[in-house]
């Protein structure tokens, strides 16, 4: 995210990462690297156990900050660990050993990690890592419940190969997954906090027979970027999507395939939404009579498919069709090969949108599946509902999503 001229939404925020004893301590280096790449300032505290698995120098090299290892370090003795803990927006304990969780549950402050967690007023994320036998013990489960009841967020361990070679639950969540929890926690106070945003993503697939579908080139990346960015600004997000993806904390996925399924899911979710962002490429037509069995080529020299129109979700909202509840802000996308602004303006009016993101589609298939995009934002303002046009530079999709959400937040009056 630090690539390009745009500032990361997390720039200037800081995270204290507490690393405790366990083989997963090596994965904490990858986590810290991910956090640094979000432009976060990261400080690492290590327990004595952690230092048996990985050297402080590793974290120092990644963060550019001295690693805290000792409660009685001359630099951090006395109340200094309190000041250090207070200077961060978030604390992450990863990996959290069974022993560490027991000490945190008891409110201990007998080493640098426990003291930092106890002294910090910031939210705490805990990523446990241990053998299944230890995880399953009533004492550990009691401690997990205690920490959750105390307000800490437990990032569930995964099932897989453990350090002992056994297969079971207890592997620390992957660094990328922990980073997603960090983003959600840091975004909780953002300008979309308390708002519910519904985003659609991906190209719909319309059944031709049980094996084949008619679809388009949309990858769903733009919609996913909008959903992630909205979550990172504090919104509760529902993502109605045709594209499979990793689970994201703070984003409720609603998997769909066809335009009809997408329309039903959107209609169902709308009553609790403040904003709808339709970035999905919804098919305009579907096979009128999908075959019940696989169509065989031997049966026919040529195939003609009769198509019928699908429901237009945004048009249904604009017309106030039965059961469709319009949220405060409605955003559309327009992917066009020609007359980009003219077509986008026409859709803005016809679908009574507050904002449309126009997107040029080239013969080279860009921007489908691409990391970067050059959107033009057009919204309606003033008593005459005149439109304003803002061409954005080429940005990565997440940066473009934030620019779009700047407008959504303004329209919501946040
Ligand atoms: N859209 C929708 N329901 C449909 C088709 C499109 O809600 N059945 C939404 C898209 O998600 C997008 C906007 O309408 O936000 C514009 O979609 P687009 O395909 O560009 O426009 P169409 O109205 O379908 O017109 P055309 O395909 O002729 O350009």
Short mmCIF file of C-alpha atoms and ligand atoms in Angstrom, two decimals:
data_model
loop_
_atom_site.label_atom_id
_atom_site.label_comp_id
_atom_site.label_asym_id
_atom_site.label_seq_id
_atom_site.Cartn_x
_atom_site.Cartn_y
_atom_site.Cartn_z
CA UNK A 1 0.00 0.00 0.00
CA UNK A 2 2.91 2.31 0.55
CA UNK A 3 3.59 2.18 -3.21
CA UNK A 4 2.47 5.25 -5.16
CA UNK A 5 1.91 8.80 -4.07
CA UNK A 6 -1.25 8.10 -2.07
CA UNK A 7 -0.93 8.01 1.70
CA UNK A 8 -1.92 4.77 3.41
CA UNK A 9 -5.01 5.26 5.59
CA UNK A 10 -2.94 3.75 8.41
CA UNK A 11 0.05 6.10 8.10
CA UNK A 12 0.92 7.60 11.46
CA UNK A 13 -0.84 4.84 13.46
CA UNK A 14 1.20 2.53 15.66
CA UNK A 15 1.02 -1.07 16.82
CA UNK A 16 2.82 -2.86 19.63
CA UNK A 17 3.48 -6.49 18.69
CA UNK A 18 4.18 -8.82 21.64
CA UNK A 19 5.93 -12.03 20.61
CA UNK A 20 5.91 -14.94 23.06
CA UNK A 21 7.43 -18.42 23.14
CA UNK A 22 6.52 -20.95 20.50
CA UNK A 23 7.70 -22.15 17.13
CA UNK A 24 5.19 -19.74 15.53
CA UNK A 25 7.41 -16.87 16.75
CA UNK A 26 9.16 -17.04 13.37
CA UNK A 27 5.84 -16.21 11.68
CA UNK A 28 5.67 -13.03 13.77
CA UNK A 29 8.46 -11.66 11.54
CA UNK A 30 6.18 -12.01 8.50
CA UNK A 31 3.36 -10.37 10.46
CA UNK A 32 5.52 -7.43 11.50
CA UNK A 33 6.67 -7.04 7.89
CA UNK A 34 3.01 -6.94 6.69
CA UNK A 35 2.21 -4.27 9.26
CA UNK A 36 5.22 -2.16 8.29
CA UNK A 37 4.03 -2.38 4.67
CA UNK A 38 0.70 -0.86 5.76
CA UNK A 39 2.79 2.19 6.76
CA UNK A 40 2.20 1.43 10.44
CA UNK A 41 4.83 2.23 13.03
CA UNK A 42 5.56 -1.09 14.73
CA UNK A 43 7.35 -1.70 18.03
CA UNK A 44 8.09 -5.26 19.15
CA UNK A 45 8.23 -6.63 22.69
CA UNK A 46 9.62 -10.15 23.15
CA UNK A 47 9.30 -12.61 26.01
CA UNK A 48 12.30 -14.69 27.14
CA UNK A 49 10.63 -17.73 25.52
CA UNK A 50 10.29 -15.94 22.18
CA UNK A 51 14.02 -15.09 22.20
CA UNK A 52 14.82 -18.80 22.25
CA UNK A 53 13.11 -19.15 18.88
CA UNK A 54 14.01 -15.90 17.09
CA UNK A 55 16.47 -13.06 17.56
CA UNK A 56 15.42 -9.49 18.47
CA UNK A 57 17.67 -8.32 15.63
CA UNK A 58 15.18 -9.77 13.10
CA UNK A 59 12.40 -7.50 14.35
CA UNK A 60 14.74 -4.55 14.79
CA UNK A 61 15.79 -4.84 11.15
CA UNK A 62 12.17 -4.95 9.95
CA UNK A 63 10.79 -2.18 12.16
CA UNK A 64 13.83 0.08 12.49
CA UNK A 65 13.00 0.30 16.22
CA UNK A 66 14.78 -1.18 19.23
CA UNK A 67 13.08 -4.34 20.48
CA UNK A 68 11.99 -4.39 24.13
CA UNK A 69 13.01 -7.63 25.85
CA UNK A 70 13.38 -6.83 29.50
CA UNK A 71 11.06 -5.21 32.01
CA UNK A 72 14.15 -3.90 33.80
CA UNK A 73 15.91 -2.69 30.67
CA UNK A 74 17.61 0.57 31.72
CA UNK A 75 15.81 2.24 28.79
CA UNK A 76 12.39 0.95 29.81
CA UNK A 77 12.56 0.35 33.56
CA UNK A 78 10.18 1.85 36.08
CA UNK A 79 7.20 3.64 34.55
CA UNK A 80 8.75 3.77 31.09
CA UNK A 81 7.05 0.55 30.01
CA UNK A 82 3.76 2.28 30.87
CA UNK A 83 4.60 5.21 28.61
CA UNK A 84 5.74 2.88 25.85
CA UNK A 85 2.53 0.82 26.07
CA UNK A 86 0.37 3.96 26.12
CA UNK A 87 1.97 5.28 22.94
CA UNK A 88 0.35 2.69 20.66
CA UNK A 89 -3.10 2.47 19.06
CA UNK A 90 -3.25 -1.32 19.23
CA UNK A 91 -1.54 -4.26 20.93
CA UNK A 92 -1.16 -7.64 19.15
CA UNK A 93 0.04 -10.71 21.03
CA UNK A 94 1.27 -13.12 18.32
CA UNK A 95 1.99 -15.87 18.93
CA UNK A 96 0.27 -16.07 22.31
CA UNK A 97 1.46 -19.20 24.13
CA UNK A 98 -0.78 -21.07 26.59
CA UNK A 99 1.41 -19.76 29.41
CA UNK A 100 1.12 -16.16 28.19
CA UNK A 101 -2.67 -16.40 27.99
CA UNK A 102 -2.77 -17.77 31.55
CA UNK A 103 -0.67 -14.84 32.77
CA UNK A 104 -2.69 -12.25 30.84
CA UNK A 105 -5.92 -13.75 32.18
CA UNK A 106 -4.53 -13.40 35.71
CA UNK A 107 -3.46 -9.79 35.10
CA UNK A 108 0.22 -10.59 35.65
CA UNK A 109 2.92 -8.00 34.92
CA UNK A 110 6.02 -10.07 35.58
CA UNK A 111 7.77 -9.67 32.23
CA UNK A 112 7.95 -7.08 29.46
CA UNK A 113 5.06 -8.62 27.46
CA UNK A 114 2.64 -9.00 30.39
CA UNK A 115 3.52 -5.53 31.72
CA UNK A 116 3.03 -3.91 28.30
CA UNK A 117 -0.38 -5.56 27.80
CA UNK A 118 -1.51 -4.64 31.32
CA UNK A 119 -0.29 -1.06 31.02
CA UNK A 120 -1.78 -0.40 27.58
CA UNK A 121 -5.15 1.34 27.27
CA UNK A 122 -5.37 0.21 23.59
CA UNK A 123 -7.47 -2.70 22.23
CA UNK A 124 -5.67 -6.06 22.37
CA UNK A 125 -5.67 -8.81 19.72
CA UNK A 126 -4.50 -12.27 20.82
CA UNK A 127 -3.38 -14.92 18.28
CA UNK A 128 -2.93 -18.20 20.18
CA UNK A 129 -0.49 -20.88 19.03
CA UNK A 130 0.04 -24.21 20.77
CA UNK A 131 -0.41 -27.97 20.51
CA UNK A 132 -4.02 -29.22 20.34
CA UNK A 133 -3.70 -30.97 23.66
CA UNK A 134 -2.85 -27.66 25.34
CA UNK A 135 -5.52 -25.71 23.41
CA UNK A 136 -8.23 -28.24 24.30
CA UNK A 137 -7.47 -28.25 28.06
CA UNK A 138 -10.26 -26.74 30.19
CA UNK A 139 -7.70 -24.36 31.79
CA UNK A 140 -6.74 -22.90 28.39
CA UNK A 141 -10.35 -22.62 27.26
CA UNK A 142 -11.16 -20.87 30.55
CA UNK A 143 -8.35 -18.40 29.89
CA UNK A 144 -9.52 -17.79 26.32
CA UNK A 145 -13.03 -17.05 27.60
CA UNK A 146 -11.62 -14.81 30.33
CA UNK A 147 -9.55 -12.78 27.86
CA UNK A 148 -12.55 -12.41 25.51
CA UNK A 149 -14.75 -11.36 28.44
CA UNK A 150 -12.08 -8.79 29.37
CA UNK A 151 -12.55 -7.25 25.90
CA UNK A 152 -9.60 -8.78 24.04
CA UNK A 153 -10.18 -10.13 20.52
CA UNK A 154 -9.11 -13.75 20.10
CA UNK A 155 -7.96 -14.58 16.58
CA UNK A 156 -8.89 -18.26 16.31
CA UNK A 157 -6.04 -20.71 15.72
CA UNK A 158 -6.18 -22.84 12.59
CA UNK A 159 -6.27 -26.58 12.15
CA UNK A 160 -3.26 -28.11 10.42
CA UNK A 161 0.21 -29.49 10.98
CA UNK A 162 1.55 -28.65 14.45
CA UNK A 163 5.15 -28.34 15.65
CA UNK A 164 5.01 -31.89 17.05
CA UNK A 165 4.12 -33.21 13.59
CA UNK A 166 0.60 -34.04 14.75
CA UNK A 167 -2.44 -32.73 12.87
CA UNK A 168 -4.95 -30.68 14.85
CA UNK A 169 -6.12 -27.30 16.03
CA UNK A 170 -3.58 -24.87 17.43
CA UNK A 171 -1.61 -23.39 14.51
CA UNK A 172 -1.35 -19.63 14.77
CA UNK A 173 -3.54 -17.82 12.22
CA UNK A 174 -1.55 -16.83 9.12
CA UNK A 175 0.19 -13.42 9.29
CA UNK A 176 -2.04 -12.10 6.46
CA UNK A 177 -5.15 -13.10 8.43
CA UNK A 178 -3.85 -11.42 11.60
CA UNK A 179 -3.09 -8.28 9.56
CA UNK A 180 -6.76 -8.19 8.51
CA UNK A 181 -7.81 -8.14 12.18
CA UNK A 182 -5.31 -5.33 12.76
CA UNK A 183 -6.85 -3.31 9.94
CA UNK A 184 -10.37 -3.80 11.27
CA UNK A 185 -9.33 -2.85 14.82
CA UNK A 186 -7.50 0.30 13.68
CA UNK A 187 -10.36 1.31 11.38
CA UNK A 188 -13.02 0.95 14.06
CA UNK A 189 -13.01 4.68 14.83
CA UNK A 190 -13.03 5.76 11.15
CA UNK A 191 -15.45 8.11 9.41
CA UNK A 192 -17.85 5.27 8.47
CA UNK A 193 -18.17 3.91 12.04
CA UNK A 194 -21.72 2.99 12.91
CA UNK A 195 -22.65 2.84 9.19
CA UNK A 196 -23.67 -0.25 7.28
CA UNK A 197 -22.43 -0.52 3.72
CA UNK A 198 -23.62 -3.07 1.17
CA UNK A 199 -21.20 -3.79 -1.67
CA UNK A 200 -21.67 -6.07 -4.68
CA UNK A 201 -18.72 -7.60 -6.53
CA UNK A 202 -17.89 -9.80 -9.48
CA UNK A 203 -19.56 -10.87 -12.69
CA UNK A 204 -22.75 -12.87 -12.40
CA UNK A 205 -22.96 -16.32 -13.99
CA UNK A 206 -26.14 -17.30 -15.81
CA UNK A 207 -26.77 -21.01 -16.26
CA UNK A 208 -27.00 -22.40 -19.76
CA UNK A 209 -27.14 -25.99 -18.54
CA UNK A 210 -25.87 -27.65 -15.30
CA UNK A 211 -22.27 -27.41 -16.58
CA UNK A 212 -22.02 -24.09 -18.45
CA UNK A 213 -22.68 -20.47 -17.67
CA UNK A 214 -22.71 -17.14 -19.51
CA UNK A 215 -20.55 -14.63 -17.66
CA UNK A 216 -18.24 -11.62 -18.14
CA UNK A 217 -14.66 -10.65 -17.36
CA UNK A 218 -15.24 -8.92 -14.01
CA UNK A 219 -12.83 -10.29 -11.36
CA UNK A 220 -14.58 -8.82 -8.31
CA UNK A 221 -11.33 -7.13 -7.20
CA UNK A 222 -12.77 -3.60 -7.30
CA UNK A 223 -15.81 -4.53 -5.22
CA UNK A 224 -13.64 -6.37 -2.75
CA UNK A 225 -11.34 -3.35 -2.48
CA UNK A 226 -14.36 -1.13 -1.77
CA UNK A 227 -15.60 -3.56 0.91
CA UNK A 228 -12.17 -3.76 2.56
CA UNK A 229 -11.69 0.01 2.48
CA UNK A 230 -15.16 0.60 3.99
CA UNK A 231 -14.36 -1.90 6.76
CA UNK A 232 -11.03 -0.11 7.33
CA UNK A 233 -13.02 3.11 7.92
CA UNK A 234 -15.25 1.52 10.56
CA UNK A 235 -18.28 0.43 8.51
CA UNK A 236 -20.09 -2.86 9.03
CA UNK A 237 -19.89 -4.35 5.55
CA UNK A 238 -21.92 -6.94 3.68
CA UNK A 239 -20.34 -8.17 0.44
CA UNK A 240 -22.68 -9.83 -2.04
CA UNK A 241 -20.23 -11.49 -4.37
CA UNK A 242 -19.83 -14.03 -7.13
CA UNK A 243 -16.06 -14.33 -6.47
CA UNK A 244 -14.69 -16.67 -3.81
CA UNK A 245 -12.18 -15.05 -1.45
CA UNK A 246 -10.44 -15.34 1.92
CA UNK A 247 -12.68 -14.48 4.89
CA UNK A 248 -12.26 -10.89 6.10
CA UNK A 249 -13.13 -9.87 9.67
CA UNK A 250 -15.79 -7.17 9.62
CA UNK A 251 -17.09 -8.21 6.20
CA UNK A 252 -20.09 -10.54 5.96
CA UNK A 253 -19.89 -12.45 2.67
CA UNK A 254 -23.06 -13.41 0.82
CA UNK A 255 -22.06 -15.74 -2.03
CA UNK A 256 -24.32 -15.62 -5.09
CA UNK A 257 -24.04 -16.76 -8.68
CA UNK A 258 -26.76 -15.34 -10.94
CA UNK A 259 -28.26 -11.85 -11.38
CA UNK A 260 -31.51 -13.13 -9.85
CA UNK A 261 -29.67 -14.42 -6.75
CA UNK A 262 -27.78 -11.13 -6.46
CA UNK A 263 -31.01 -9.13 -6.75
CA UNK A 264 -32.68 -11.22 -4.02
CA UNK A 265 -29.66 -10.89 -1.68
CA UNK A 266 -29.38 -7.11 -2.22
CA UNK A 267 -33.12 -6.62 -1.66
CA UNK A 268 -32.95 -8.63 1.58
CA UNK A 269 -29.95 -6.68 2.95
CA UNK A 270 -31.06 -3.16 1.93
CA UNK A 271 -33.39 -2.32 4.83
CA UNK A 272 -30.47 -2.12 7.28
CA UNK A 273 -28.04 -0.32 4.93
CA UNK A 274 -26.89 3.29 4.79
CA UNK A 275 -25.16 2.93 1.43
CA UNK A 276 -25.26 0.55 -1.54
CA UNK A 277 -22.22 0.35 -3.81
CA UNK A 278 -23.00 -1.68 -6.94
CA UNK A 279 -19.63 -2.57 -8.35
CA UNK A 280 -20.80 -5.97 -9.62
CA UNK A 281 -21.00 -6.58 -13.34
CA UNK A 282 -24.56 -7.88 -13.41
CA UNK A 283 -25.59 -9.76 -16.54
CA UNK A 284 -28.29 -7.91 -18.48
CA UNK A 285 -29.55 -11.12 -20.11
CA UNK A 286 -29.76 -14.79 -19.16
CA UNK A 287 -30.66 -17.95 -21.08
CA UNK A 288 -34.47 -18.00 -21.24
CA UNK A 289 -34.68 -21.77 -20.82
CA UNK A 290 -31.57 -23.33 -19.25
CA UNK A 291 -31.30 -26.98 -20.24
CA UNK A 292 -31.99 -29.44 -17.39
CA UNK A 293 -29.20 -31.75 -18.63
CA UNK A 294 -25.84 -31.15 -20.31
CA UNK A 295 -26.25 -29.91 -23.89
CA UNK A 296 -24.51 -32.43 -26.17
CA UNK A 297 -22.80 -31.23 -29.34
CA UNK A 298 -23.56 -34.44 -31.20
CA UNK A 299 -27.27 -33.62 -31.02
CA UNK A 300 -27.03 -30.36 -33.00
CA UNK A 301 -24.98 -28.85 -35.80
CA UNK A 302 -25.34 -25.32 -34.35
CA UNK A 303 -26.72 -23.81 -31.17
CA UNK A 304 -28.88 -20.72 -30.82
CA UNK A 305 -29.50 -19.50 -27.29
CA UNK A 306 -32.59 -17.41 -26.58
CA UNK A 307 -31.92 -14.79 -23.90
CA UNK A 308 -34.30 -12.87 -21.67
CA UNK A 309 -33.57 -9.72 -19.62
CA UNK A 310 -32.58 -9.95 -15.95
CA UNK A 311 -33.86 -7.58 -13.31
CA UNK A 312 -31.88 -4.32 -13.16
CA UNK A 313 -31.14 -3.89 -9.45
CA UNK A 314 -30.40 -0.16 -9.55
CA UNK A 315 -33.41 0.51 -11.81
CA UNK A 316 -35.65 -1.39 -9.37
CA UNK A 317 -34.42 0.88 -6.59
CA UNK A 318 -34.80 4.02 -8.69
CA UNK A 319 -38.40 3.11 -9.57
CA UNK A 320 -39.18 2.22 -5.95
CA UNK A 321 -40.38 -1.20 -7.07
CA UNK A 322 -42.32 -3.25 -4.56
CA UNK A 323 -40.21 -4.23 -1.52
CA UNK A 324 -37.10 -2.30 -2.65
CA UNK A 325 -35.95 0.09 0.07
CA UNK A 326 -33.61 2.87 -1.06
CA UNK A 327 -30.66 3.52 1.30
CA UNK A 328 -29.37 7.07 1.92
CA UNK A 329 -26.61 6.75 -0.68
CA UNK A 330 -26.61 4.68 -3.89
CA UNK A 331 -23.47 4.32 -6.00
CA UNK A 332 -23.17 2.68 -9.43
CA UNK A 333 -20.31 1.79 -11.72
CA UNK A 334 -20.18 2.22 -15.49
CA UNK A 335 -17.66 0.18 -17.48
CA UNK A 336 -17.65 1.55 -21.02
CA UNK A 337 -15.63 1.05 -24.18
CA UNK A 338 -16.79 4.36 -25.72
CA UNK A 339 -18.49 7.67 -24.79
CA UNK A 340 -17.41 7.07 -21.18
CA UNK A 341 -18.65 10.28 -19.54
CA UNK A 342 -21.79 10.56 -21.64
CA UNK A 343 -22.85 7.00 -20.80
CA UNK A 344 -21.93 7.36 -17.13
CA UNK A 345 -23.98 10.58 -16.86
CA UNK A 346 -26.91 8.89 -18.56
CA UNK A 347 -26.80 6.03 -16.03
CA UNK A 348 -26.41 8.47 -13.13
CA UNK A 349 -29.68 10.12 -14.19
CA UNK A 350 -31.62 7.06 -15.35
CA UNK A 351 -30.81 5.04 -12.22
CA UNK A 352 -31.17 8.11 -9.94
CA UNK A 353 -27.72 7.51 -8.43
CA UNK A 354 -25.90 9.78 -6.01
CA UNK A 355 -22.54 8.87 -7.50
CA UNK A 356 -21.19 6.83 -10.40
CA UNK A 357 -17.65 5.57 -10.98
CA UNK A 358 -16.87 5.51 -14.69
CA UNK A 359 -14.31 3.06 -15.84
CA UNK A 360 -12.82 2.80 -19.33
CA UNK A 361 -12.60 -0.73 -20.65
CA UNK A 362 -9.96 -1.28 -23.28
CA UNK A 363 -9.43 -3.79 -26.03
CA UNK A 364 -6.51 -5.05 -23.87
CA UNK A 365 -9.15 -6.26 -21.34
CA UNK A 366 -8.00 -3.73 -18.75
CA UNK A 367 -8.93 -3.10 -16.03
CA UNK A 368 -10.48 -6.57 -15.51
CA UNK A 369 -8.33 -8.45 -13.00
CA UNK A 370 -5.77 -5.60 -12.94
CA UNK A 371 -4.34 -4.21 -9.71
CA UNK A 372 -4.73 -0.60 -10.84
CA UNK A 373 -7.56 1.45 -12.24
CA UNK A 374 -8.27 5.02 -13.38
CA UNK A 375 -11.83 5.89 -12.32
CA UNK A 376 -13.76 9.06 -13.01
CA UNK A 377 -16.19 9.95 -10.23
CA UNK A 378 -19.36 11.78 -11.19
CA UNK A 379 -21.86 12.86 -8.60
CA UNK A 380 -24.91 15.05 -8.42
CA UNK A 381 -24.77 18.13 -6.26
CA UNK A 382 -26.70 21.33 -5.54
CA UNK A 383 -30.37 22.18 -5.95
CA UNK A 384 -30.26 21.58 -9.71
CA UNK A 385 -28.63 18.20 -9.11
CA UNK A 386 -25.90 19.24 -11.55
CA UNK A 387 -23.05 16.78 -11.84
CA UNK A 388 -19.43 17.26 -10.86
CA UNK A 389 -16.74 15.26 -12.59
CA UNK A 390 -13.51 14.21 -10.86
CA UNK A 391 -11.05 12.17 -12.93
CA UNK A 392 -8.83 10.20 -10.55
CA UNK A 393 -5.27 9.30 -11.49
CA UNK A 394 -4.39 5.65 -12.01
CA UNK A 395 -4.36 4.16 -8.50
CA UNK A 396 -4.34 0.72 -7.01
CA UNK A 397 -7.92 -0.46 -6.49
CA UNK A 398 -7.82 0.05 -2.74
CA UNK A 399 -6.63 3.64 -3.08
CA UNK A 400 -9.34 4.27 -5.69
CA UNK A 401 -11.87 2.71 -3.30
CA UNK A 402 -10.85 5.16 -0.58
CA UNK A 403 -11.34 8.11 -2.97
CA UNK A 404 -14.82 6.79 -3.77
CA UNK A 405 -15.58 6.35 -0.06
CA UNK A 406 -14.43 9.92 0.67
CA UNK A 407 -17.42 10.95 -1.48
CA UNK A 408 -19.74 8.40 0.15
CA UNK A 409 -18.77 9.60 3.63
CA UNK A 410 -19.44 13.21 2.56
CA UNK A 411 -22.83 12.22 1.11
CA UNK A 412 -23.69 10.44 4.37
CA UNK A 413 -22.74 13.61 6.20
CA UNK A 414 -20.05 11.98 8.35
N1 LIG B 1 -26.68 -2.99 -12.72
C1 LIG B 1 -27.69 -3.49 -11.94
N2 LIG B 1 -28.49 -4.51 -12.40
C2 LIG B 1 -28.33 -4.98 -13.66
C3 LIG B 1 -27.30 -4.45 -14.49
C4 LIG B 1 -26.48 -3.47 -13.98
O1 LIG B 1 -27.86 -3.03 -10.81
N3 LIG B 1 -29.12 -5.95 -14.09
C5 LIG B 1 -25.81 -1.95 -12.17
C6 LIG B 1 -24.33 -2.29 -12.21
O2 LIG B 1 -23.93 -2.96 -11.02
C7 LIG B 1 -23.67 -0.92 -12.31
C8 LIG B 1 -24.72 -0.10 -13.07
O3 LIG B 1 -25.95 -0.80 -12.96
O4 LIG B 1 -23.46 -0.34 -11.05
C9 LIG B 1 -24.39 0.10 -14.50
O5 LIG B 1 -24.20 -1.15 -15.09
P1 LIG B 1 -23.84 -1.27 -16.64
O6 LIG B 1 -23.78 -2.72 -17.01
O7 LIG B 1 -22.68 -0.39 -16.95
O8 LIG B 1 -25.11 -0.57 -17.29
P2 LIG B 1 -26.43 -1.10 -17.89
O9 LIG B 1 -27.53 -0.30 -17.27
O10 LIG B 1 -26.53 -2.57 -17.78
O11 LIG B 1 -26.31 -0.63 -19.40
P3 LIG B 1 -25.39 -1.21 -20.61
O12 LIG B 1 -25.01 -2.61 -20.22
O13 LIG B 1 -26.29 -1.16 -21.77
O14 LIG B 1 -24.23 -0.27 -20.73
#
